[in-house]
Each structure stands twice: as structure tokens, then as C-alpha cells.
């Protein structure tokens, strides 16, 4: 009988953990207020596109959600004034992910043109929530 209780307890804990992870996936979080440090070279280069806000997507080679994120963010940036999207594959440069404090892929980090981090999204972002969070940093007219 003890084995049945162990299995049931394990299933309950796993269900709660799964629900928590699902709730956090794609949620827009405010930027961490860490001390200012120099951005990694690939990120600095990505910010030179002239956009007010650049979405830097941290990906890895075999990440399926990364492809979904690319398919969402690319068109979003194309139809939104002042927004750019850059994907960085960190498979062979883990030091970039480490310097940014990225522990999972995809992670999307929004930067102002001066390198200030605005927000982060772990997982596949939800476009309406992302646009709403970026609205104060973009020109008045934003595509929906």
C-alpha cells in the first residue's frame, strides 16, 4: 500500500511542477536591475541596426520552440515601427548565454538602442503581451 501512496504523491508533485512551468512559459518579465556590465560582442553588434528596441532571441541549434519564436518575432518586428529582431545561436558560444544570465532557450531579451535591457521572455512569447510591454518604448503607432 505504501507504494501506491508514493506513486500518487509523485504524480501530484509532478502535476504541480508542470502547471507552474506552463504558467511561466512565455511570460514577459521586467528586466533585472543588475549592475551595468558590458554586453557580449554579438549582442552589441545586434543593437547597431538603428531600431529603438531590438529583440535578441537566444537560441540553440536543435531547439524546436526557438523556431516557433523566430516565426513569431520576425514578422512582428517587420510590421512594427522601431522594432528589430535578431536571433543568436549560442550552441557554440555558451559564454554569451552565461554573460546574459540565460539558462534556457529560447529566451528573448528586449534592449533599447543604448544597450539597456527592457524585459525578458523565457519560452515562446505571447505577441500581444510582448507588444503591450514594449509600447512605451516604441513610436506612437504600433502594429497589432
Coordinates of C-alpha atoms in Angstrom, one line a residue:
X1 CA 0.0 0.0 0.0
X2 CA 2.9 2.3 0.7
X3 CA 4.0 2.1 -3.0
X4 CA 0.6 3.3 -4.1
X5 CA 0.9 6.4 -1.9
X6 CA 4.4 7.1 -3.2
X7 CA 3.2 6.9 -6.8
X8 CA 0.2 9.2 -6.1
X9 CA 2.4 11.7 -4.2
X10 CA 4.9 11.7 -7.1
X11 CA 2.1 12.3 -9.6
X12 CA 0.7 15.2 -7.6
X13 CA 4.1 16.9 -7.3
X14 CA 4.8 16.4 -11.0
X15 CA 1.4 17.8 -11.9
X16 CA 2.0 20.9 -9.7
X17 CA 5.5 21.4 -11.2
X18 CA 4.2 21.0 -14.7
X19 CA 1.5 23.6 -14.1
X20 CA 4.0 26.1 -12.7
X21 CA 6.3 25.7 -15.6
X22 CA 3.5 26.1 -18.1
X23 CA 2.3 29.2 -16.3
X24 CA 5.8 30.8 -16.5
X25 CA 6.4 29.9 -20.2
X26 CA 6.1 32.9 -22.5
X27 CA 5.5 35.4 -19.6
X28 CA 7.0 38.9 -20.0
X29 CA 9.2 39.8 -17.1
X30 CA 10.7 43.1 -16.3
X31 CA 14.5 43.5 -16.8
X32 CA 16.7 42.5 -13.9
X33 CA 18.3 45.5 -12.3
X34 CA 21.8 44.1 -12.2
X35 CA 24.9 46.3 -12.2
X36 CA 25.7 47.6 -15.6
X37 CA 28.2 45.3 -17.3
X38 CA 29.4 45.3 -20.9
X39 CA 27.3 43.3 -23.3
X40 CA 28.8 40.4 -25.1
X41 CA 30.1 41.3 -28.6
X42 CA 27.4 39.5 -30.6
X43 CA 24.7 41.4 -28.7
X44 CA 26.4 44.7 -29.1
X45 CA 26.7 44.2 -32.8
X46 CA 23.0 43.3 -33.0
X47 CA 22.0 46.6 -31.4
X48 CA 23.6 48.6 -34.2
X49 CA 20.6 48.1 -36.5
X50 CA 19.2 51.6 -35.7
X51 CA 15.9 50.4 -34.2
X52 CA 14.6 51.8 -30.9
X53 CA 14.1 48.3 -29.5
X54 CA 15.9 45.2 -30.5
X55 CA 14.6 41.8 -29.6
X56 CA 17.6 39.5 -29.1
X57 CA 16.5 35.9 -29.3
X58 CA 18.9 33.4 -27.6
X59 CA 18.5 30.1 -29.3
X60 CA 20.3 26.8 -29.8
X61 CA 20.6 24.5 -32.9
X62 CA 18.1 21.8 -32.0
X63 CA 15.5 23.9 -30.1
X64 CA 12.1 23.4 -31.6
X65 CA 10.5 26.3 -29.6
X66 CA 13.2 28.5 -30.9
X67 CA 11.9 28.0 -34.4
X68 CA 8.4 28.9 -33.2
X69 CA 9.8 32.0 -31.5
X70 CA 11.6 33.0 -34.7
X71 CA 8.4 32.6 -36.8
X72 CA 6.6 34.9 -34.3
X73 CA 9.2 37.6 -33.7
X74 CA 10.4 38.1 -37.3
X75 CA 7.1 39.1 -38.7
X76 CA 6.3 41.1 -35.6
X77 CA 9.4 43.2 -36.0
X78 CA 8.8 43.7 -39.7
X79 CA 5.3 45.2 -39.1
X80 CA 6.2 47.2 -36.0
X81 CA 8.0 50.6 -36.4
X82 CA 11.1 50.9 -34.3
X83 CA 11.4 47.2 -33.5
X84 CA 14.1 44.8 -34.8
X85 CA 14.6 41.1 -34.2
X86 CA 18.0 39.3 -34.1
X87 CA 18.5 35.6 -33.4
X88 CA 21.7 34.5 -31.7
X89 CA 22.6 30.8 -31.8
X90 CA 24.6 30.1 -28.7
X91 CA 25.3 26.5 -29.3
X92 CA 29.0 27.1 -30.0
X93 CA 29.3 30.2 -27.8
X94 CA 27.8 29.4 -24.4
X95 CA 29.8 32.3 -22.9
X96 CA 27.3 34.6 -24.5
X97 CA 24.3 32.9 -22.7
X98 CA 26.3 32.8 -19.5
X99 CA 27.1 36.5 -19.6
X100 CA 23.5 37.3 -20.2
X101 CA 22.3 35.0 -17.4
X102 CA 20.3 32.9 -19.8
X103 CA 19.5 29.4 -18.5
X104 CA 17.0 28.1 -21.2
X105 CA 16.3 28.6 -24.8
X106 CA 14.5 30.3 -26.3
X107 CA 14.9 33.4 -24.2
X108 CA 14.1 36.8 -25.8
X109 CA 15.7 39.9 -24.3
X110 CA 14.5 43.4 -25.4
X111 CA 17.2 46.1 -25.5
X112 CA 17.0 49.8 -26.1
X113 CA 19.4 51.1 -28.7
X114 CA 21.8 52.2 -25.9
X115 CA 22.0 48.6 -24.6
X116 CA 19.6 49.0 -21.7
X117 CA 17.7 45.8 -21.0
X118 CA 13.9 46.4 -21.0
X119 CA 12.4 42.9 -20.5
X120 CA 12.9 39.2 -20.8
X121 CA 10.7 36.4 -22.0
X122 CA 11.5 32.7 -21.3
X123 CA 10.0 30.4 -23.8
X124 CA 7.8 31.3 -26.8
X125 CA 6.5 34.8 -26.2
X126 CA 2.8 35.8 -26.5
X127 CA 2.8 38.6 -29.1
X128 CA 0.0 40.7 -27.6
X129 CA 1.6 40.7 -24.1
X130 CA 5.0 41.5 -25.6
X131 CA 3.8 44.4 -27.7
X132 CA 1.9 45.8 -24.7
X133 CA 5.1 45.7 -22.6
X134 CA 7.1 47.3 -25.4
X135 CA 4.5 50.0 -26.3
X136 CA 6.1 52.8 -24.0
X137 CA 9.5 52.2 -25.8
X138 CA 8.2 52.3 -29.4
X139 CA 6.9 55.1 -31.6
X140 CA 3.3 56.0 -31.1
X141 CA 1.9 53.9 -33.9
X142 CA 2.4 50.2 -33.2
X143 CA 1.1 47.4 -35.5
X144 CA -1.3 45.0 -33.7

